[in-house]
XYZ file of C-alpha atoms in Angstrom:
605
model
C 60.603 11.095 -6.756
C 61.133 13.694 -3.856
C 64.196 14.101 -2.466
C 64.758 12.844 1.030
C 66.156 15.945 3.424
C 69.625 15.261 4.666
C 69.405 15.812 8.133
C 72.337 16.107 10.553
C 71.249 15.254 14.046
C 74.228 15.876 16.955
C 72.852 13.681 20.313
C 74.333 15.682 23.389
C 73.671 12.363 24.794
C 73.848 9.090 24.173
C 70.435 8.441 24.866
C 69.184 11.010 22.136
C 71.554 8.939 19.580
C 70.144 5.750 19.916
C 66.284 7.279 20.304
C 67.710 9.652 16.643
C 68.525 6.449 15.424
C 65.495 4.099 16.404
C 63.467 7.480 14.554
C 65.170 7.186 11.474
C 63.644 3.751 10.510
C 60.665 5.284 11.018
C 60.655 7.849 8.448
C 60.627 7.621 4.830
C 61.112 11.252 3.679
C 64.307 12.127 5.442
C 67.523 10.828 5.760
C 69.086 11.169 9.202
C 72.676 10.678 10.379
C 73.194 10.947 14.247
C 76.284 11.455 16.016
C 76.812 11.777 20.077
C 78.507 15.423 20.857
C 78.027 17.576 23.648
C 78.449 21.722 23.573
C 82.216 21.894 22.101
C 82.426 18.454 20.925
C 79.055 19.011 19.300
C 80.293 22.570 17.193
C 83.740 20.701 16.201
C 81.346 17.578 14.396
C 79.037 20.415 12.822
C 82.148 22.646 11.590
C 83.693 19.459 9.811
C 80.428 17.702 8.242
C 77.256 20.737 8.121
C 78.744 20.931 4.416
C 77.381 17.414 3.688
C 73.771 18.314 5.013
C 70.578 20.489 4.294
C 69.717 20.880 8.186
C 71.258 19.972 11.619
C 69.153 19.527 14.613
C 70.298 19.095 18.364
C 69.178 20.399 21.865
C 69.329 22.339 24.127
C 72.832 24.767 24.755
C 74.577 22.651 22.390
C 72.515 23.638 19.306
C 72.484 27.002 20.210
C 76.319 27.059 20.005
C 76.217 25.060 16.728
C 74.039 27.820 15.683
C 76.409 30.155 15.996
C 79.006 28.332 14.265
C 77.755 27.002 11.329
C 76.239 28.517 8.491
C 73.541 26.149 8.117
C 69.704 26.382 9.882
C 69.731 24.258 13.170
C 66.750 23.355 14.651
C 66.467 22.842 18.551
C 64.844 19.404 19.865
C 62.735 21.100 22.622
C 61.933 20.045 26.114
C 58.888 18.337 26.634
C 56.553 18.899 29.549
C 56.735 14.699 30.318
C 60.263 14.807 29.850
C 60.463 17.095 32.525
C 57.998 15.475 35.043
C 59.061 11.813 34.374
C 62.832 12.637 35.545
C 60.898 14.355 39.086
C 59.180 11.320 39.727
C 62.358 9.160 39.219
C 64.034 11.739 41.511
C 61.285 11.170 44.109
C 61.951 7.292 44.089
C 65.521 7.855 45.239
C 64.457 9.106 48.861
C 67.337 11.673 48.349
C 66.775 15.159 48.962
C 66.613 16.448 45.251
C 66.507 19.497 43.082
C 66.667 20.594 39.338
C 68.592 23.246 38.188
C 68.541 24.424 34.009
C 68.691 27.245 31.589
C 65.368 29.131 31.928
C 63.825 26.543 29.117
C 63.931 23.962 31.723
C 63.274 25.188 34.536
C 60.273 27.241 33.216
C 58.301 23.915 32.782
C 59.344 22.777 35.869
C 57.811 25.586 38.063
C 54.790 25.075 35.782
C 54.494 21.331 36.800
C 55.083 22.240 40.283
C 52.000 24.782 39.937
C 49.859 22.404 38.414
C 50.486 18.896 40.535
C 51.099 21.115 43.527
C 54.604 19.880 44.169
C 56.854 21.194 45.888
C 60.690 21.113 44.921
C 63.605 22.828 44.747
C 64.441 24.737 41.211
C 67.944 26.544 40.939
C 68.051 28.227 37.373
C 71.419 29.303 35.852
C 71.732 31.721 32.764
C 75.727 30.802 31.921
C 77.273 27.240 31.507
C 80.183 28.833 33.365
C 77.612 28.708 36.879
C 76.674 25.425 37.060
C 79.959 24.407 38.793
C 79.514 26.879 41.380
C 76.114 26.824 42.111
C 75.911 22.637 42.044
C 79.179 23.041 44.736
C 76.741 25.454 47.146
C 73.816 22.889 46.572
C 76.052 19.999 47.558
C 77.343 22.226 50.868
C 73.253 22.179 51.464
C 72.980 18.720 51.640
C 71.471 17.793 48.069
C 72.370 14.683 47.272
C 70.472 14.037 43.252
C 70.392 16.398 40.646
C 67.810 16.479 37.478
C 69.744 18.067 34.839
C 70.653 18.501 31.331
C 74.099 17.317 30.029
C 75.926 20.889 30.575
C 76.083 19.651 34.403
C 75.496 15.723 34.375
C 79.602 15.182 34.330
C 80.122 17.753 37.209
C 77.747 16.412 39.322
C 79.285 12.687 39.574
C 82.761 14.880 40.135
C 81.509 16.090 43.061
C 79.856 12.942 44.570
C 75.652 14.466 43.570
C 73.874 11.893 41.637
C 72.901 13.604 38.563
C 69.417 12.483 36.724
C 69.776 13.427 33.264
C 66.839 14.648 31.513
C 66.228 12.776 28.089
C 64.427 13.575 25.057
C 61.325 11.887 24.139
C 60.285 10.650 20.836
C 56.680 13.101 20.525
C 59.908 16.101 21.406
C 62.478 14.453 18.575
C 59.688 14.211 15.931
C 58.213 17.633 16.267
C 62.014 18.769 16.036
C 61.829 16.656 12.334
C 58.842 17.439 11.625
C 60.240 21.362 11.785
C 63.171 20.623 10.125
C 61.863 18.938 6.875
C 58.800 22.188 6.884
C 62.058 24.490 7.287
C 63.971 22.735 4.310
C 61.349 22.534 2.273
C 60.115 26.408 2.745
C 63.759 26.990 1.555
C 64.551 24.587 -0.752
C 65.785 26.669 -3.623
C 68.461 28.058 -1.641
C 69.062 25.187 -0.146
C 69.871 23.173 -3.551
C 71.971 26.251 -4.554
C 74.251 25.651 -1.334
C 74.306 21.767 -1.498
C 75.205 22.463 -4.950
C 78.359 24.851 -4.169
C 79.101 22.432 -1.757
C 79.197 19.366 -3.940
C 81.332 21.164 -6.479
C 84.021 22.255 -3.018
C 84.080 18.495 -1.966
C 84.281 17.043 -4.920
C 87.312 19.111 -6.237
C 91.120 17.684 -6.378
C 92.251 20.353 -4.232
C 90.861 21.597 -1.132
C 89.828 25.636 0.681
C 90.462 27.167 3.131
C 89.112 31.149 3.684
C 90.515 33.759 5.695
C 89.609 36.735 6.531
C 92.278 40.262 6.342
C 92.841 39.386 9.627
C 93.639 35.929 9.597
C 90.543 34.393 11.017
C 88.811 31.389 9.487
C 85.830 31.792 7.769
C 85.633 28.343 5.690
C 87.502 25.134 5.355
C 87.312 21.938 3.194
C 90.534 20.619 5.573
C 90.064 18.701 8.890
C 90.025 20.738 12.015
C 93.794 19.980 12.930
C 94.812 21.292 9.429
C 92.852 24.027 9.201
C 94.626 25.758 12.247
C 98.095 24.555 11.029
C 97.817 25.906 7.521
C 95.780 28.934 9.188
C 98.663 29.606 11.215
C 101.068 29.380 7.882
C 98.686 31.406 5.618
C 98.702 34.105 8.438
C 102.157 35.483 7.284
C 101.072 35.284 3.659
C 98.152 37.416 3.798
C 99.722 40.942 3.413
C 101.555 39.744 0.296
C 98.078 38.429 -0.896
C 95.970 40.940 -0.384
C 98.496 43.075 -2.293
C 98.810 41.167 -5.009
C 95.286 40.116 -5.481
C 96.681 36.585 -6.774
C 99.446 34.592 -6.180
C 101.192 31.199 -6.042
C 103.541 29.322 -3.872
C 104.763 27.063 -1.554
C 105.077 26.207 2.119
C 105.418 22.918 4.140
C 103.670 20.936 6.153
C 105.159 18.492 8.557
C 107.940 17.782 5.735
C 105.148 17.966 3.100
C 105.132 20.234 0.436
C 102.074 22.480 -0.506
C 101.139 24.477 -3.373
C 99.236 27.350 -2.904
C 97.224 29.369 -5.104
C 95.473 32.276 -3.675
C 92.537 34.842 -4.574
C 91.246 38.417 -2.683
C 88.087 39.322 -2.766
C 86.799 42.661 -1.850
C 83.437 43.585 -3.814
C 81.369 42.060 -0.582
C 80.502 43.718 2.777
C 83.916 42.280 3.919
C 87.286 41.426 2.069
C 88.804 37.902 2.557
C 91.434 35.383 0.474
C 90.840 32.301 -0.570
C 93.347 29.924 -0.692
C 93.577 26.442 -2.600
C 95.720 24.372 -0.669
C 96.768 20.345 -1.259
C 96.842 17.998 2.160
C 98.308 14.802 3.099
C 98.262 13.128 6.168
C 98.834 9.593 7.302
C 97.957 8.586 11.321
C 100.377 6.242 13.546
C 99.150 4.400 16.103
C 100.971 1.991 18.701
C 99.589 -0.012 21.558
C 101.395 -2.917 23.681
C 98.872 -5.650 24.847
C 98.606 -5.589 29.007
C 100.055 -2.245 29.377
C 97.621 1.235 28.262
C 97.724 4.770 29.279
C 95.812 7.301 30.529
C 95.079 11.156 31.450
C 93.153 12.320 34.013
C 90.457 13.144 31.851
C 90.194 9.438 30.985
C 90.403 8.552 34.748
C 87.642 10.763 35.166
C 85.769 9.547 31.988
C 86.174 5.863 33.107
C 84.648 6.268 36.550
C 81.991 8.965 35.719
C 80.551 6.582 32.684
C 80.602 3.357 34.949
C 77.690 2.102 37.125
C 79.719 2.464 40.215
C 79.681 6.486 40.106
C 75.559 6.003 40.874
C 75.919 4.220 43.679
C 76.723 5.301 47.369
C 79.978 3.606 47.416
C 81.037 6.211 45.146
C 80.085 8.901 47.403
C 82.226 7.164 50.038
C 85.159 6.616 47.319
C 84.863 10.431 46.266
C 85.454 11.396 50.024
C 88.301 9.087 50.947
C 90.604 10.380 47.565
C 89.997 13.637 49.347
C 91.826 12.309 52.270
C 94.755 10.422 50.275
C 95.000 12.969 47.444
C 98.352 14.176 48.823
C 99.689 11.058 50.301
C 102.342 8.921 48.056
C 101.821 6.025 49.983
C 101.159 2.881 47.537
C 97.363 1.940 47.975
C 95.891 -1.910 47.640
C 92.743 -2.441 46.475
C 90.937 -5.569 47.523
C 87.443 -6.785 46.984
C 85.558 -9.967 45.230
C 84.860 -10.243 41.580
C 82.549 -7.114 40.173
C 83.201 -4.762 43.260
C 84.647 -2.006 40.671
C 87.876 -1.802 41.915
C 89.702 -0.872 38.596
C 87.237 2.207 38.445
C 88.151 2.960 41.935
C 91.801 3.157 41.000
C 91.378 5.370 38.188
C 89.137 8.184 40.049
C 91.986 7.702 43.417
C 94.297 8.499 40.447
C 92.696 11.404 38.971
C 91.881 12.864 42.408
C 95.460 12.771 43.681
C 98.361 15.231 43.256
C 99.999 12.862 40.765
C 96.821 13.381 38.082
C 99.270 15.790 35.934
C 101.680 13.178 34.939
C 100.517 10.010 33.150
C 98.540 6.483 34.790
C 100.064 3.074 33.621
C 97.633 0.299 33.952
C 99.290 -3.094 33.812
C 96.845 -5.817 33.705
C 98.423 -9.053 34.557
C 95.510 -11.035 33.813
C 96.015 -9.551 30.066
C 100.453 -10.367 29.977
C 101.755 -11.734 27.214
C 104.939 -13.059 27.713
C 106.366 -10.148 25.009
C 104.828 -7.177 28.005
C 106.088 -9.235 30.569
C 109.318 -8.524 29.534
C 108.739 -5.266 28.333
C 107.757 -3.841 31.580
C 110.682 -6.021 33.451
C 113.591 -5.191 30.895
C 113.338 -2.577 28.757
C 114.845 0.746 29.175
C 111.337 1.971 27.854
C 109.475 0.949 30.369
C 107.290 2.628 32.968
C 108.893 1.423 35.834
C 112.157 3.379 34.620
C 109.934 6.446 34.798
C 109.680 8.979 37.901
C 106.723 11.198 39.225
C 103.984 8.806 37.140
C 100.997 6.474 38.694
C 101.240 3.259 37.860
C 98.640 0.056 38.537
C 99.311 -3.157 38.621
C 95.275 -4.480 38.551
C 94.513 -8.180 38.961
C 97.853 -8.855 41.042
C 96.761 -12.487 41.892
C 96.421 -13.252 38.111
C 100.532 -13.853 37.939
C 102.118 -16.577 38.811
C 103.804 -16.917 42.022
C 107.262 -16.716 40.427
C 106.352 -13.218 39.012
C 104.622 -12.141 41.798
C 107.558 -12.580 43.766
C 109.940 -11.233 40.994
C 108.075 -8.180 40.583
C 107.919 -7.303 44.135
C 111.619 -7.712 43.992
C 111.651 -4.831 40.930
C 109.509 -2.877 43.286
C 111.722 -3.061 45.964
C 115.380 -2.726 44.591
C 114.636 -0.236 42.021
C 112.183 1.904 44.495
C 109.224 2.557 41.749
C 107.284 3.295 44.890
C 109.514 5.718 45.896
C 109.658 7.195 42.489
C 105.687 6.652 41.610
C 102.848 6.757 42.941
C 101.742 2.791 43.438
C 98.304 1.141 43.107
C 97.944 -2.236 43.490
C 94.342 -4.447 43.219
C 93.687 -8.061 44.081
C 90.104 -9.947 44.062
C 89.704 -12.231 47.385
C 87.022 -15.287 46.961
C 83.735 -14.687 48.422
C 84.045 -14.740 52.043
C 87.618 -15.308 52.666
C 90.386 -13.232 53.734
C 92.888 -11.210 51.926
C 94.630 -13.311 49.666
C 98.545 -13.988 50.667
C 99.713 -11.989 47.786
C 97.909 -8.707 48.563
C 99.124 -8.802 52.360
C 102.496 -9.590 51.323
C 102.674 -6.345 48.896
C 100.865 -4.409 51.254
C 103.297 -5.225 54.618
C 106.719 -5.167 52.139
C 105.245 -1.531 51.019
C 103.373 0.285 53.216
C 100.643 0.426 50.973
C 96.875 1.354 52.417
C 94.348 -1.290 52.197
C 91.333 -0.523 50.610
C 88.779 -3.023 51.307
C 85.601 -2.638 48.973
C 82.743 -4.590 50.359
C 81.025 -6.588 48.486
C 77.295 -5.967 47.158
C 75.390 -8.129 49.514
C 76.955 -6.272 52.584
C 75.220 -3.000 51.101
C 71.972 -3.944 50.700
C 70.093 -1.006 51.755
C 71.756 0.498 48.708
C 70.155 -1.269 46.231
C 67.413 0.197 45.586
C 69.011 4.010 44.678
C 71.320 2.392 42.538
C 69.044 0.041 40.606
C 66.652 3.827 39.953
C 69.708 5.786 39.393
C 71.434 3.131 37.152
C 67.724 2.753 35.240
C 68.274 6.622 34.527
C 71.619 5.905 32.987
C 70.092 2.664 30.731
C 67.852 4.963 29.943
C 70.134 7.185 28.217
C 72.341 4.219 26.282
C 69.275 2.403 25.381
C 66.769 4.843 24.421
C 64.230 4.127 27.200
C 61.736 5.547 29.072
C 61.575 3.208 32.135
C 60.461 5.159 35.418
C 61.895 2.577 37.923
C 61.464 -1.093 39.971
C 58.049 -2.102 41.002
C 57.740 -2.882 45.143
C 57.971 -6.762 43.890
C 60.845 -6.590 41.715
C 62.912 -4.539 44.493
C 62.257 -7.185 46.985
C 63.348 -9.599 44.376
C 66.770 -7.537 44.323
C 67.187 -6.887 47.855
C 66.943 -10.618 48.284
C 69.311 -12.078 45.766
C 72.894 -12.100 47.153
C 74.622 -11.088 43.985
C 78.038 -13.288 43.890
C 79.140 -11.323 41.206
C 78.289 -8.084 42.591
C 78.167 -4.784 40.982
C 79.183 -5.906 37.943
C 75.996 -8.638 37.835
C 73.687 -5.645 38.884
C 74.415 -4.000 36.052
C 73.884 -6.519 33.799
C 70.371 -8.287 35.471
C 69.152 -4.199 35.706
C 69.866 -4.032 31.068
C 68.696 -7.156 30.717
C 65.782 -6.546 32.674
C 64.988 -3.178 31.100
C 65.245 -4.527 27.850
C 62.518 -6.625 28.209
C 60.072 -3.929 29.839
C 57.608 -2.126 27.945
C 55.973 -0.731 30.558
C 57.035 2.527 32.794
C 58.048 0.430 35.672
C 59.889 -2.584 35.615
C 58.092 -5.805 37.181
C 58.727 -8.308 39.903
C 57.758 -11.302 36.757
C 60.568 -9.838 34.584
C 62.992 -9.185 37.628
C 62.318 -12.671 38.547
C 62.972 -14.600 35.100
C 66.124 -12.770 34.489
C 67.234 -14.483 37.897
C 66.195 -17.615 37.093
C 68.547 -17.624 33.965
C 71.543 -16.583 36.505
C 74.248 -19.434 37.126
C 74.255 -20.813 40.694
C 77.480 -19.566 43.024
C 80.670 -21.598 42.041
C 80.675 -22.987 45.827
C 78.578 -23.822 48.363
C 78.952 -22.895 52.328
C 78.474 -25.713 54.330
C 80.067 -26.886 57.944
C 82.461 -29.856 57.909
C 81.750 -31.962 61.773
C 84.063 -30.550 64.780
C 84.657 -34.252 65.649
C 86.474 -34.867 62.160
C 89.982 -35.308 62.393
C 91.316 -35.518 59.105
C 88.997 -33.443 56.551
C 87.717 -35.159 52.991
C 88.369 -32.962 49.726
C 84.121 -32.508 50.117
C 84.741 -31.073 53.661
C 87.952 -28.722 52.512
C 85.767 -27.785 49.639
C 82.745 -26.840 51.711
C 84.598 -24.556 54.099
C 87.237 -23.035 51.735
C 86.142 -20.588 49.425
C 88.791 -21.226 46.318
C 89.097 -18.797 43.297
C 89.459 -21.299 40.730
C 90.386 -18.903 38.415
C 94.012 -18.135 40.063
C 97.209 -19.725 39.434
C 97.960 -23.385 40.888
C 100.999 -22.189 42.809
C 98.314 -19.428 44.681
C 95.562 -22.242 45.008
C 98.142 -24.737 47.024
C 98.968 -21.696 49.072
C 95.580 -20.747 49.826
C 94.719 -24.295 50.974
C 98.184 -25.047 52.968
C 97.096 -21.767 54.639
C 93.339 -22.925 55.597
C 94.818 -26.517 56.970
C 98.036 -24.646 59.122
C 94.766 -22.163 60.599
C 92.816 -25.683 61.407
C 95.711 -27.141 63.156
C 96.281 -23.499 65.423
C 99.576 -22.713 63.098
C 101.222 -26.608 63.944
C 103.176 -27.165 60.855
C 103.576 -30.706 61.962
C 100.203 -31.684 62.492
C 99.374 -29.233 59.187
C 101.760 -31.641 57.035
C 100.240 -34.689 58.645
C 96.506 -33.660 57.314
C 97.703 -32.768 54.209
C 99.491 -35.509 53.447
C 102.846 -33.922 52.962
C 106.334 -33.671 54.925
C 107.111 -31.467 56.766
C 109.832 -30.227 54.505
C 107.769 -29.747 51.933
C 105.013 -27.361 53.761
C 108.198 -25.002 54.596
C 109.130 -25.057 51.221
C 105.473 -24.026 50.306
C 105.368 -21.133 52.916
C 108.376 -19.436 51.662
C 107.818 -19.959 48.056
């Protein structure tokens, strides 16, 4: 039986990775492992598994820099002449003022296309991956506002507020790339089995290699990456002695490990090197307290650029105002309903401000345990005993009113916003007004307010974000979907989301996951709708003449979060009642049932 050719495919994208992985099943006479890793990433993966494989392919810049890294034939998953022209015509659907720019392989096809159809549009080629920053910052000075691009610039572009369209593979491009690979392996396949073989023999042995040249640079390695440099590093000072003494043996440690080394110099080749036999050991920690995480800027960034919200035009807006605040230390609190993105928003104000060197503390209340309650309250650990960091409190109105008063107290006495950057965010029920709780934070700390409207208030952006956001799903999923037919964006535009953003997203996947056609339809649009649970409350208009309301009435004009604590519930409704009596705590208590007495004692709970 023939051998199946071990194939090592490296998706710059995640969109090549699934489509890699959908191809596998498909063929019989291969067997193909895919991994997601872009340019550096992508070299790192090849450099620690091409030994396991008889052929890598990957696209683009990336597997031209694999190329050069590996010893091992990499095939490049070319750029398809529909690839090309079905990102333009999603570009075109936007109604954004849009260009392409791409290495000469790209943009070559594209002026072609433009010939051919007559088109007209605006090409910017680059040569370097070191340009595309620069060049994407002059086309956003002109006004550009979407981007068709490979994945060298797709994470610069949402930086900078552009709306990058990233330009997939498809699966006629990925099987010609296989198709070459297995003719390449097979043209070879003596040498091939003579280097699998070597290899086999390297993996397989008790000990493990590691090659250096006279000068110290590595030019093979059984050990991860991370050891590899640290015993490179060691072996360095060891290589004079070596060379002299053609072959040696001793020890060094490791991170209090011990290591024998045996090693060998070789000179009857073009070049002389020293290999070295080495033993490893390594065990990795990890710690984690539930509520409370951590993160860089670089995981700020990651977090906002991967989300829906960085294709929509509230991001553009966002991207502009942490401009404004990047240098302020005022505390910020962010409000909005259920699915408005605010925790995203908090991250990219994070990584945008002058704080984004030192750490971002996310405390989730809605995640406490009583164990990280006390942590962050008590212990000498914790990040509120910490100076010059960012820390956010997210889903404020999840504690109870005890510990919402409590830790405004810490706050306060201890000055954490004096000595940290603050961000605060708190949802607000559909239609109502800022909840107590973020006002009272907000007036005891100065913070900004920063209101994010809700998606039925931005209607008109719906239907860029549903084409852009199809572009993304497009990627993940392994798609090919064009856009929204005229029926099924009318279907959007009219559906008042009550879980915003958040429910976008999800009726846009679910909705492209049942399309087989190019464009999505207003029949599909329309039964993922109908499966969508009706709004928690209803808006209706108790009488004028009523003088005491029924619970139906209360209910019909008071938009209550259900999922908040009692204590913020009573609060909320004592509030609505003392606004319906013009702030007349008597006549408040009256409706409500209550004494006087008690209302104050709710008020300054």
């Amino acid at each position: 039986m023939e051998r199946k050719v071990k194939i090592l495919g490296i998706a710059p994208y995640s969109g090549l990775l699934t489509l890699m992985k959908q191809y596998a099943r498909q063929r019989e006479d291969i067997s193909l492992t895919s991994v997601l890793g872009n340019m550096e990433d992508g070299v790192h993966i090849a450099e620690e598994n091409y030994k396991d494989y008889d052929i890598i392919i990957s696209r683009a810049n990336t597997a031209n820099s694999i190329a050069k890294a590996v010893p091992l034939t990499v095939i490049d998953i070319g750029i398809g002449y529909y690839d090309v022209l079905r990102c333009i015509k999603m570009a075109e659907r936007t109604n954004t003022k849009f260009a392409l720019i791409g290495f000469p392989s790209l943009t070559t096809i594209a002026r072609t296309i433009c010939d051919l159809l007559e088109m007209k549009m605006d090409i910017f080629p680059i040569s370097t991956a070191s340009e595309t920053s620069t060049l994407m910052d002059t086309m956003k000075s002109m006004n550009y506002q979407t981007v068709i691009c490979d994945a060298v610039a797709y994470k610069y572009a949402k930086l900078i507020g552009l709306t990058p369209i990233l330009l997939t593979t498809s699966i006629e491009s990925l099987e010609q790339a296989v198709d070459n690979a297995v003719y390449t392996w097979k043209t070879n396949l003596t040498l091939f089995d003579s280097l699998s073989m070597m290899r086999r023999v390297l993996s397989t042995s008790l000990s493990r290699y590691l090659i250096l040249d006279t000068e110290g640079n590595s030019l093979y390695s059984t050990l991860h990456e991370t050891q590899t440099l640290n015993f490179q590093e060691s072996l360095r000072d060891e290589l004079p002695r070596c060379c002299q003494d053609k072959k040696r043996s001793f020890f060094i440690t490791q991170n209090n490990q011990m290591y024998s080394i045996l090693s060998d110099f070789v000179e009857d080749g073009p070049a002389a090197y020293v290999i070295f036999r080495v033993m490893r050991s390594e065990i990795p920690l990890a710690h984690s307290k539930y509520g409370i995480t951590i993160m860089d800027k670089s995981g700020a960034e990651m977090s906002f650029i991967d989300s829906f919200y960085s294709n929509t035009k509230l991001s553009r807006e966002i991207l502009a105002d942490t401009e404004q605040y990047s240098n302020l230390s005022a505390s910020l609190m962010i409000t909005g309903e259920v699915g408005t993105g605010k925790d995203r928003i908090a991250h990219i104000y994070y990584a945008k401000s002058s704080y984004c060197s030192n750490p971002l503390y996310v405390v989730n209340c809605a995640l406490l345990s009583e164990k990280s309650w006390n942590f962050i309250t008590n212990n000498y650990n914790s990040p509120f005993t910490d100076n010059g960091n960012t820390i956010y409190i997210s889903n404020l109105e999840q504690l109870s009113h005890a510990r919402q008063k409590q830790l405004l107290s810490i706050i306060l006495d201890t000055n954490i916003h004096i000595r940290n950057r603050m961000i605060f965010s708190c949802s607000q029920p559909s239609g109502n007004s800022l909840p107590h709780v973020a006002m009272e934070y907000a007036n005891a700390l100065g913070s900004i307010i920063i209101p994010v409207m809700p998606l039925r208030k931005q209607r008109e952006d719906i239907p860029t974000s549903a084409s852009l956001y199809i572009d993304t799903l497009n990627q993940s999923l392994g798609k090919q979907v064009v856009g929204l037919d005229d029926d099924a964006i009318k279907l959007l535009m009219d559906y008042d989301f009550p879980y915003n953003r958040a429910q976008f997203k999800r009726i846009l996947k679910e909705a492209i996951l049942k399309t087989t056609t190019p464009y999505i339809s207003g029949e599909t649009i329309q039964a993922v709708l109908d499966q969508e649970p009706l709004r928690s409350h209803v808006h209706t208009h108790a009488p004028q003449q009523a003088e005491t309301p029924t619970p139906s009435e209360v209910e019909g004009e008071l938009h209550l979060d259900l999922t908040q604590p009692l204590d913020v519930i009573n609060h909320d409704i004592i509030q609505y009642v003392l606004k319906k009596c013009s702030g007349n705590q008597s006549a408040a208590a009256k409706k409500l049932g209550i004494s006087r007495t008690t209302l104050w004692r709710y008020l300054n709970r």
